[in-house]
Coordinates of C-alpha atoms in Angstrom, one line a residue:
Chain A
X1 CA 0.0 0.0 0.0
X2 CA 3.0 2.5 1.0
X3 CA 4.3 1.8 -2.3
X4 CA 1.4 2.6 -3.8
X5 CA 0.9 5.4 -2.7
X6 CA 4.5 7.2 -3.0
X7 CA 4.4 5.9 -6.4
X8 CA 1.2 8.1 -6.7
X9 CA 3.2 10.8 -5.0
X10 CA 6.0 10.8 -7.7
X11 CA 4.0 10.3 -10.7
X12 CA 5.1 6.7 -11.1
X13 CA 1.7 4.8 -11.8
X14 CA -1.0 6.4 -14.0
X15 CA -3.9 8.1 -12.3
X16 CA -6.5 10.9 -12.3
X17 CA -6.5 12.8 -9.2
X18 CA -4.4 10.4 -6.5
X19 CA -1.3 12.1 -7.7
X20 CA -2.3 15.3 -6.9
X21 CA -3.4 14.6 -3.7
X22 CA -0.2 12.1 -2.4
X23 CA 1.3 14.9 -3.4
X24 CA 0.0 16.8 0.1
X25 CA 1.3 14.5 2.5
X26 CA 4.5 13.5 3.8
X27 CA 6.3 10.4 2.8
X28 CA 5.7 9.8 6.8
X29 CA 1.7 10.9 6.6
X30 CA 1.3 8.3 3.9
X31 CA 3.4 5.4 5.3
X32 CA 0.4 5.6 8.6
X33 CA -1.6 6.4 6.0
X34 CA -0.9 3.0 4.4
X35 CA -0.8 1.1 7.9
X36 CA -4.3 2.4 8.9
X37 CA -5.6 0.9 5.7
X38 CA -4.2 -2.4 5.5
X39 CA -5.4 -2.5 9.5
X40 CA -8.9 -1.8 8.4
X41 CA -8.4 -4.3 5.4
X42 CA -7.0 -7.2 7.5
X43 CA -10.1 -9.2 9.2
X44 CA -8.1 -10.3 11.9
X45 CA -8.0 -7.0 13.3
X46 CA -11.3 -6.4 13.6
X47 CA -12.5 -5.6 17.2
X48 CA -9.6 -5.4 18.6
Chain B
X1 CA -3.0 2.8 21.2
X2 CA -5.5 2.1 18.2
X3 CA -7.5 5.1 19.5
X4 CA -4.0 7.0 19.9
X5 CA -3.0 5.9 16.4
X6 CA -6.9 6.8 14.7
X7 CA -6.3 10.4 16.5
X8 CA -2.8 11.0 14.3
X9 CA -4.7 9.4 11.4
X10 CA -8.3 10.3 10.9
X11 CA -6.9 14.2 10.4
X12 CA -5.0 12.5 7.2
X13 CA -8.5 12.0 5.9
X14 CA -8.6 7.8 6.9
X15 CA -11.8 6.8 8.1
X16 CA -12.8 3.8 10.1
X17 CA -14.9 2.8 13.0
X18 CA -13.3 2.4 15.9
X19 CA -14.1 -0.3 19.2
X20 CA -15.2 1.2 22.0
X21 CA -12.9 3.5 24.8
X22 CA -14.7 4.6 28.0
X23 CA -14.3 7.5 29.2
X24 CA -13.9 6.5 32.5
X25 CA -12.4 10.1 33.8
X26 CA -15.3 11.3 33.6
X27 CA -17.6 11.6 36.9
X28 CA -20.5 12.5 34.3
X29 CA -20.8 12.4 30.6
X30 CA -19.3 14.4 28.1
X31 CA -21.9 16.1 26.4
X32 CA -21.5 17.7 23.2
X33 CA -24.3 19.1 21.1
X34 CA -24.1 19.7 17.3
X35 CA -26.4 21.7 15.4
X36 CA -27.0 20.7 12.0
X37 CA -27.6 17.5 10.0
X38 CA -25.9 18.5 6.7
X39 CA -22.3 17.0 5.7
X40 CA -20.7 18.8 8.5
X41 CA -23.0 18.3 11.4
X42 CA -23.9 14.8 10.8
X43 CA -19.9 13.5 10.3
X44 CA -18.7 15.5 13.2
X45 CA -21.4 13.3 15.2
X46 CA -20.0 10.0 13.4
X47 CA -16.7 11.0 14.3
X48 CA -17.0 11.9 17.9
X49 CA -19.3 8.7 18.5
X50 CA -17.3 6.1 16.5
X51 CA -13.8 7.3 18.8
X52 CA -15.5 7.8 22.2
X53 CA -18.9 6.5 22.5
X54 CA -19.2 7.7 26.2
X55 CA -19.7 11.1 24.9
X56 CA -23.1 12.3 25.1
X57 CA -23.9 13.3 21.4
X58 CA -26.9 15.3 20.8
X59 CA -27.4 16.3 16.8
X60 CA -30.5 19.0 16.4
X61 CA -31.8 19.1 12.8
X62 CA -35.7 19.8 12.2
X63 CA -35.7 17.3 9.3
X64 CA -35.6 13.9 8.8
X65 CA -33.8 13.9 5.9
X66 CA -30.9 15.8 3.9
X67 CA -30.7 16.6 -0.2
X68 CA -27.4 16.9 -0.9
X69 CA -26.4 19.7 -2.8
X70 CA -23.5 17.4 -4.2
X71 CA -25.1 16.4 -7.3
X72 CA -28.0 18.4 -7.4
X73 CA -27.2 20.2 -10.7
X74 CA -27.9 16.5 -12.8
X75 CA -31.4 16.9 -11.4
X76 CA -31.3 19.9 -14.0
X77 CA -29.5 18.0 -16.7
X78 CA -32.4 15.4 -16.1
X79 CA -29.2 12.8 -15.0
X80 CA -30.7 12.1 -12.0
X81 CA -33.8 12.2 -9.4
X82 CA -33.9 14.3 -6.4
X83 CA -35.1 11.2 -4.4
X84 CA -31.7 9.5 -5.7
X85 CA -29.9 12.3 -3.4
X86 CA -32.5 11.9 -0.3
X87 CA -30.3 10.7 2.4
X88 CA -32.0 9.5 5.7
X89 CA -31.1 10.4 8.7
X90 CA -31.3 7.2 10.4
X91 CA -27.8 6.1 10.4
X92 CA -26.8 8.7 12.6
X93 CA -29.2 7.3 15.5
X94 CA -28.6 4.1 15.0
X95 CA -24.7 5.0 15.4
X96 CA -25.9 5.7 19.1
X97 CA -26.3 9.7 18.4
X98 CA -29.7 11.0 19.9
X99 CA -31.0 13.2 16.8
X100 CA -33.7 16.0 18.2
X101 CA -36.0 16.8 15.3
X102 CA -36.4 21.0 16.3
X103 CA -34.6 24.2 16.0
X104 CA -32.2 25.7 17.8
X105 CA -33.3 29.5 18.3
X106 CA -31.1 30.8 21.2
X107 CA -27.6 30.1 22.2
X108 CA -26.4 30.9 26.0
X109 CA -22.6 31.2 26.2
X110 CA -22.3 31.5 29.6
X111 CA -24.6 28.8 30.7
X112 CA -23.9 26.7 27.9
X113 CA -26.7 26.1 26.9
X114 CA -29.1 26.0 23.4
X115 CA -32.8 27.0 23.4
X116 CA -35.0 25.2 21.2
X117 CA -38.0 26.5 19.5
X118 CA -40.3 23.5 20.6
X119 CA -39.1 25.2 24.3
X120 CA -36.7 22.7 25.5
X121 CA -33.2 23.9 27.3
X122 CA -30.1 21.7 26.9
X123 CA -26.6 22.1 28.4
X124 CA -23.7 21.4 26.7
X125 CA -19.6 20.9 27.3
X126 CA -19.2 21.4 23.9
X127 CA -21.5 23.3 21.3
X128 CA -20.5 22.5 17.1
X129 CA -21.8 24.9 14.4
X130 CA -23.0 23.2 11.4
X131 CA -25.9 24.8 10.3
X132 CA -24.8 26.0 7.1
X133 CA -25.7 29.1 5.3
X134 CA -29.0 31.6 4.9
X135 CA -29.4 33.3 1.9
X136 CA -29.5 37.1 2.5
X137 CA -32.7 38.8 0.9
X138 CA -31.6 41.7 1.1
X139 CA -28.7 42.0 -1.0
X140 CA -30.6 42.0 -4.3
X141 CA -32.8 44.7 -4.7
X142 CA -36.6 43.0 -5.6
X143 CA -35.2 39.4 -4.6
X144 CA -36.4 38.0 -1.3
X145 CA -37.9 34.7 0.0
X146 CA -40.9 34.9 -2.4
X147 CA -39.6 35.9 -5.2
X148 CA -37.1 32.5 -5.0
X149 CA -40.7 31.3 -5.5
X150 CA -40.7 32.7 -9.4
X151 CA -36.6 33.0 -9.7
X152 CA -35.3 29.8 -8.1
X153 CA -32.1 29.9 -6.5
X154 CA -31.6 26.0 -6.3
X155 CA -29.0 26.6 -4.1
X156 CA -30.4 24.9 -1.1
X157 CA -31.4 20.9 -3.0
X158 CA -35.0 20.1 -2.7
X159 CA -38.3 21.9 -3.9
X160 CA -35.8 24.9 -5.2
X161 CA -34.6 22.2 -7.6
X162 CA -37.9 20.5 -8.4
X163 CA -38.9 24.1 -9.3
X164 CA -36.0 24.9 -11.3
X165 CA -36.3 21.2 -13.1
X166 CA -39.9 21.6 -14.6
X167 CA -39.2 25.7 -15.4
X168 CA -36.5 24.0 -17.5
X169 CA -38.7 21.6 -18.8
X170 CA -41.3 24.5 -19.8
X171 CA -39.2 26.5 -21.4
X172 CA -40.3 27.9 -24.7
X173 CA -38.4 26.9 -27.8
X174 CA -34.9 28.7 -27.7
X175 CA -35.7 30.4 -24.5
X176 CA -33.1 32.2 -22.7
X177 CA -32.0 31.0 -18.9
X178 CA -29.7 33.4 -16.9
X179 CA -27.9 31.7 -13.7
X180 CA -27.1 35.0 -11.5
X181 CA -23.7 34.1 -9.4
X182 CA -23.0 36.0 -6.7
X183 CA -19.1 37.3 -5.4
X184 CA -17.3 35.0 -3.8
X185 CA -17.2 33.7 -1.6
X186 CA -20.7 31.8 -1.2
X187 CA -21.3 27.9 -1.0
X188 CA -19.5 25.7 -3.8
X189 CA -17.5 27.7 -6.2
X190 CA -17.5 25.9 -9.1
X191 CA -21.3 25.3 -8.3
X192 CA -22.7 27.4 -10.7
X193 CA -20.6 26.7 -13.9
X194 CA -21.5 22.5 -13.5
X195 CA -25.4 24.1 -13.6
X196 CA -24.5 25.5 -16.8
X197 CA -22.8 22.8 -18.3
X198 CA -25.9 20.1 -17.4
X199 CA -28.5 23.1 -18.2
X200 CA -26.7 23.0 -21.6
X201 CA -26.8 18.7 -21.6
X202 CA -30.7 18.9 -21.0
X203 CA -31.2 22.1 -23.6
X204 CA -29.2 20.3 -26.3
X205 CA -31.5 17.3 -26.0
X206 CA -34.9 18.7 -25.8
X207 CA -34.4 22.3 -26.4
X208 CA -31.2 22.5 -28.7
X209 CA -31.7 26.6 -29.7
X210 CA -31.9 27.6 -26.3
X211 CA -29.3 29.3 -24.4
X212 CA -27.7 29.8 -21.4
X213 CA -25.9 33.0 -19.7
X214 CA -24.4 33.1 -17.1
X215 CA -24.2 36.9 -15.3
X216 CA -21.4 36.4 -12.6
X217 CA -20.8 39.4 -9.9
X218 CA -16.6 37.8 -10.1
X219 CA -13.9 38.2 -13.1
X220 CA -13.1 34.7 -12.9
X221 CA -13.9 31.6 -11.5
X222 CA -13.3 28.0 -10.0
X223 CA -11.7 25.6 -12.8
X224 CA -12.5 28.3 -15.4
X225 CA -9.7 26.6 -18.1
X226 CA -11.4 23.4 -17.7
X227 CA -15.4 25.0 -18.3
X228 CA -14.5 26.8 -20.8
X229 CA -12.7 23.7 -22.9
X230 CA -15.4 22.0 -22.3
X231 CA -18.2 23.9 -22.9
X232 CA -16.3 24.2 -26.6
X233 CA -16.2 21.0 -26.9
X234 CA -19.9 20.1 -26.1
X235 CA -22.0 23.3 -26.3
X236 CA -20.5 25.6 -28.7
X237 CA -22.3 28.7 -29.0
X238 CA -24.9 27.6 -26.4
X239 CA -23.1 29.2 -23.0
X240 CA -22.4 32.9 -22.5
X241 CA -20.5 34.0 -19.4
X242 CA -20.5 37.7 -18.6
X243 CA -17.8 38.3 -15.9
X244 CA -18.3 41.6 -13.3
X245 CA -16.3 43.7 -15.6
X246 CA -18.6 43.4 -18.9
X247 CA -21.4 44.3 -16.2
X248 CA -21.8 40.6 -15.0
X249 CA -23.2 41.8 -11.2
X250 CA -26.8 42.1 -11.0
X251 CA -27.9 44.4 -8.5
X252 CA -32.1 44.7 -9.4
X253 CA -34.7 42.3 -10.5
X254 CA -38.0 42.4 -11.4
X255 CA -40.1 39.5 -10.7
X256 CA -42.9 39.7 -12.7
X257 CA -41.5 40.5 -15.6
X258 CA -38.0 38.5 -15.4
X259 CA -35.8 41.3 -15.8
X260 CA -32.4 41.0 -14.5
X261 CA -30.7 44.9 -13.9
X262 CA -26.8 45.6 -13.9
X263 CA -24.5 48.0 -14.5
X264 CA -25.4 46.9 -18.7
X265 CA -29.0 47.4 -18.5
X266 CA -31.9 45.7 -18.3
X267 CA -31.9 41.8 -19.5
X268 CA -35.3 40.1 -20.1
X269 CA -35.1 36.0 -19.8
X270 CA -37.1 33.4 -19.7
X271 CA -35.6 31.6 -16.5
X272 CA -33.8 33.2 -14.0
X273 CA -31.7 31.5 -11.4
X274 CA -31.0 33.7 -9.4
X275 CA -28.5 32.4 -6.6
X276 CA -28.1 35.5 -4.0
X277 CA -25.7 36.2 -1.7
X278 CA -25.0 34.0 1.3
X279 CA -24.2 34.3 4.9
X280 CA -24.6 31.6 8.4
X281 CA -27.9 31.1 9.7
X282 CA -29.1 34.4 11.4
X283 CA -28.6 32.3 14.7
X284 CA -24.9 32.8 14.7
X285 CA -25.2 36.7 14.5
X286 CA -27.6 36.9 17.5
X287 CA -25.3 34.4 18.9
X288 CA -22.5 36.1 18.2
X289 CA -20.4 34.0 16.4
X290 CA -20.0 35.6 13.1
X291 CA -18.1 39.0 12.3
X292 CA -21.1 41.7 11.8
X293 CA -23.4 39.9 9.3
X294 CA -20.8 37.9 7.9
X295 CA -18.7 34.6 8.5
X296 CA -17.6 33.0 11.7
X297 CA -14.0 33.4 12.4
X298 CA -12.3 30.2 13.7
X299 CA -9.2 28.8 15.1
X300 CA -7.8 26.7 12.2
X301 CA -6.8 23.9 14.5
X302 CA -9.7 23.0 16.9
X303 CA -12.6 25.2 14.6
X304 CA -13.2 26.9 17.9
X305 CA -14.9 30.0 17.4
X306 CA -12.2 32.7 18.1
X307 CA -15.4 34.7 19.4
X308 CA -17.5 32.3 21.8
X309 CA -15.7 29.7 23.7
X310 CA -16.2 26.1 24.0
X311 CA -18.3 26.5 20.6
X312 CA -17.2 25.6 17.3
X313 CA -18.1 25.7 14.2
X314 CA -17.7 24.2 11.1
X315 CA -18.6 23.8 7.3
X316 CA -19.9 26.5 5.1
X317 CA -20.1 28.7 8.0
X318 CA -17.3 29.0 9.2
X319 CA -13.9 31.5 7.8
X320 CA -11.6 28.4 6.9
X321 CA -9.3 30.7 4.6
X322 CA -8.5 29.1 1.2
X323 CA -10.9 26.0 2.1
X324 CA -13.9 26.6 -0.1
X325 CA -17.2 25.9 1.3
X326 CA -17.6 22.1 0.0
X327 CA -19.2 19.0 1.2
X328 CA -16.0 17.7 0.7
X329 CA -14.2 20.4 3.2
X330 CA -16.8 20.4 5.3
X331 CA -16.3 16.5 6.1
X332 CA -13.0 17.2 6.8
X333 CA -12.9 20.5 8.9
X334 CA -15.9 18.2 11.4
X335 CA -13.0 15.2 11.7
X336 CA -10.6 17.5 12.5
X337 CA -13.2 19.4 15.5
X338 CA -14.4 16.4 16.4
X339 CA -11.1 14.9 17.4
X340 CA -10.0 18.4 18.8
X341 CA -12.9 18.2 21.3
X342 CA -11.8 14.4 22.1
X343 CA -8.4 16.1 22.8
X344 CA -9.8 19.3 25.0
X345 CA -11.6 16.4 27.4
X346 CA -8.4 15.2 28.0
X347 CA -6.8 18.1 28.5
X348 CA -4.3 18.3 25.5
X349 CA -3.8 20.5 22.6
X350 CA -5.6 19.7 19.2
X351 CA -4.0 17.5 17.1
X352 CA -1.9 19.1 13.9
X353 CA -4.7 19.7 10.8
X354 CA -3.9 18.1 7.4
X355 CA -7.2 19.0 6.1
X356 CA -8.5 17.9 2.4
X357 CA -11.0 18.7 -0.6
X358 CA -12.2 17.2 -3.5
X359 CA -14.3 18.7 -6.1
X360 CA -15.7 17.3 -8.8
X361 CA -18.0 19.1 -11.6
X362 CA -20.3 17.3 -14.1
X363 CA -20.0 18.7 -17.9
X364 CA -22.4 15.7 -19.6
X365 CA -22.6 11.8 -18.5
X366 CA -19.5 10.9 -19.6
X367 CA -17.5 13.7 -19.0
X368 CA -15.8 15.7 -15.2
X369 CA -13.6 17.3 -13.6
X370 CA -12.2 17.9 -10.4
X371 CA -10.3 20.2 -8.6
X372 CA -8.0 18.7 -5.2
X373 CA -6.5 20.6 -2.2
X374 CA -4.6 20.2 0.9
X375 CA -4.7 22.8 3.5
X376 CA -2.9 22.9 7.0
X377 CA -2.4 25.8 9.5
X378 CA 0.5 28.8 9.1
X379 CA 0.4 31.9 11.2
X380 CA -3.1 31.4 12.4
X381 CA -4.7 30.6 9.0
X382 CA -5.3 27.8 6.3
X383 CA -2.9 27.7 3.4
X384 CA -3.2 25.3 0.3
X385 CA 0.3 23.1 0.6
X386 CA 2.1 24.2 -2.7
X387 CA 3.0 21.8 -5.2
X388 CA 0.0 19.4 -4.4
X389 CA -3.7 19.2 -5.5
X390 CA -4.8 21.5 -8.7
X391 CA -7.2 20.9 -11.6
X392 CA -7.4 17.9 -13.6
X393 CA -5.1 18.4 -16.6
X394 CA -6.2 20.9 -19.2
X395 CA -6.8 18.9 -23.1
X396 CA -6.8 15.5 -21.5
X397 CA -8.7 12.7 -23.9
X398 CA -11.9 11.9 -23.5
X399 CA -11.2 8.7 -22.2
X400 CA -9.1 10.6 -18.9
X401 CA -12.6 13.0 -18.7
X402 CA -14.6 9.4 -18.9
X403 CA -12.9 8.2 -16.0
X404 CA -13.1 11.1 -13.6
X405 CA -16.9 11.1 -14.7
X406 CA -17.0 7.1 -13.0
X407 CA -14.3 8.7 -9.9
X408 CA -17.5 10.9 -8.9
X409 CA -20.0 8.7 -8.9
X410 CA -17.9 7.0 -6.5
X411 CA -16.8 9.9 -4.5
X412 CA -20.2 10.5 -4.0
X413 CA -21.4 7.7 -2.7
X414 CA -18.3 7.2 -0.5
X415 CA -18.7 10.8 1.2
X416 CA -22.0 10.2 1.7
X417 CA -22.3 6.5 3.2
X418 CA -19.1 8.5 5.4
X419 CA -21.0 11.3 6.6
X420 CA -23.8 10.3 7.1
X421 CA -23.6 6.6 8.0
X422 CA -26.2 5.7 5.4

């Protein structure tokens, strides 16, 4: 997911409007960005 | 620490529900009361319930159901229904938020504490803002509440855009419709310019010699590059834009007649949309949040009124600097004051602001744009960060204009499931 979105960030995969926005947000914004996702994602999380 | 980490996160925009966290330092509730049900009011409630369900949240709104103005203009372009954009307000008591169907008419600082028209008094810790924007009758000369009756403004979703919708449909063959903008800043910029692109969608289908001008009280306006491309790709010679300085601002109108006055003359049309002038709710000037008649200054961290303590407000009302007054905006200013009033109960600081918009504007079923921002806090104000955000990219193919067309569709649905719960 971090990947993702830094590669958003530095225009390295094709988009529409998530490269403008990754660009508002530190590479340190979008790494917890990227962990609260994939801890939303991940059932096994759920509840806790 | 997944509340502690949700705090540092949800002001990045994330959004997720969290389990519960008492708030067992308290000897009796928290109680925070919000007024308002629109995009602000009802996600601040979300917010503050989903990260501490023992606060006390009471949400006062005298319907029992929101229109959203998001997506209101396709109700013109005959795109969509206005039942399609009817969001209950259910979710937000069954998320455990006790919803009071009145009004508030009276705000007591000092005993904190709202008056409500049905007569009921109730005390609050914490008082939130989000009732949105009146629109001033006076500022037109000849334009007031019943006259919007004749010359909709539309610029509240509901009967304003039923009314609007079948004046369209009535029009006579190459009729004339004038949308009347008024200066900045009033709610959703590019607001007016989407209702004359899907003005121009409908007309070309049903009415193709008709036309549309737009007389606009500002020299320039919100994605102007992007309207303008568009509106030669897809309705050449149907829209007409006449900015302040070609005598844009109309000051005068006559209602029986449907004459539209400005410094130019006189301009008979067939439909007028008139969208006045707008200010807060005249609450928050007998209150005494708002500057004179105007806005309501803020602190750009916790969205504290800088004039009324403990109170805060947010969405269209509020000053928030280069944030424009967006559904999108106001979601995230109500994230940000919710989780500020989470802080203030515990007696810290509110958490640093990385506040977001996204716009997007309908030009014909296949076809948008948008417009992106970030904003955080410098020297006591909101600044767009440099270097992010912007328009979508000027001459794009139609396949790129497609796409951000599908992008809205689900940006809608996604703000509005998060806001209001629905």
């Amino acid at each position: 997911m971090l990947h993702t979105l830094l590669a958003f960030k530095h225009d390295q995969r094709p988009a529409t409007i998530m490269n403008r926005i990754a660009k508002g947000y530190s590479d340190d914004e979008l790494a917890r960005i990227a962990a609260f996702i994939a801890d939303e994602a991940a059932p096994a999380n759920s509840g806790r | 620490m997944q509340r502690r980490r949700w705090l540092q996160l949800a002001t990045l925009g994330a959004v997720g529900a969290l389990s519960g966290h008492a708030h067992a330092r308290h000897a009796r509730a928290a109680r925070v009361i919000v007024i308002g049900g629109g995009f602000a009011g009802a996600s601040c409630a979300l917010t503050l319930r989903r990260l501490d369900p023992a606060i006390e949240v009471t949400l006062i709104e005298p319907d029992h159901e929101y229109v959203t103005c998001p997506r209101s203009n396709a109700v013109l372009g005959g795109l969509r229904t206005l039942q399609s954009l009817t969001v209950s307000l259910r979710g937000l008591d069954r998320a455990g938020i006790t919803c009071v169907r009145d009004q508030v008419i009276a705000i007591d600082a000092a005993r904190r504490q709202v008056r409500l028209r049905g007569g009921q008094v109730l005390r609050y810790d914490r008082l939130v803002f989000a009732a949105g924007i009146r629109m001033r009758w006076d500022a037109i000369a000849g334009y007031d509440e019943a006259a919007s009756l004749r010359l909709p403004h539309a610029w509240k979703a509901g009967a304003q855009t039923s009314l609007l919708a079948r004046q369209l449909r009535d029009l006579r063959p190459g009729g004339t419709v004038a949308i009347c903008v008024p200066p900045l800043p009033y709610r959703c910029p590019p607001g007016p310019y989407e209702r004359a692109s899907l003005i121009a969608h409908y007309l070309k289908i049903h009415n193709a010699r008709a036309k549309v001008l737009i007389f606009d009280a500002n020299n320039r306006f919100s994605k102007q590059p992007l309207f303008v491309e568009a509106w030669q790709a897809r309705y050449a010679g149907m829209i007409e834009w006449i900015p302040v300085t070609e005598g844009g601002a109309i000051d005068r109108v006559d209602v029986r007649t449907r004459t539209l006055y400005g410094a130019s003359g006189a301009q008979r049309v067939d439909i007028a949309n008139v969208i006045p002038p707008q200010a807060p709710p005249l609450l928050a000037v007998s209150a005494g949040l708002a500057f004179g008649h105007g806005w309501c200054p803020v602190d750009p961290r916790s969205f504290e009124s800088t004039l009324m303590p403990n109170v805060h407000v947010i969405g269209d009302a509020c000053i928030a600097n280069a944030m424009p007054k967006s559904a999108s905006a106001a979601n995230s200013q109500a994230k940000q004051c919710a989780l500020s009033i989470i802080e203030a109960y515990a007696g810290r600081a509110p958490p640093e602001p990385v506040l977001h918009n996204t716009c997007y504007s309908e030009i014909a079923p296949d076809y948008a744009i948008s417009v992106s921002g970030i904003y955080r806090p410098l020297s006591g104000a909101l600044h767009e960060v440099a270097g992010a955000g912007g328009m979508s990219p000027i001459a794009a193919p139609a396949e790129f204009r497609a796409r951000e067309s599908a992008y809205a569709e689900q940006w809608y649905r996604s703000i509005v499931a998060d806001s209001f719960g629905a």
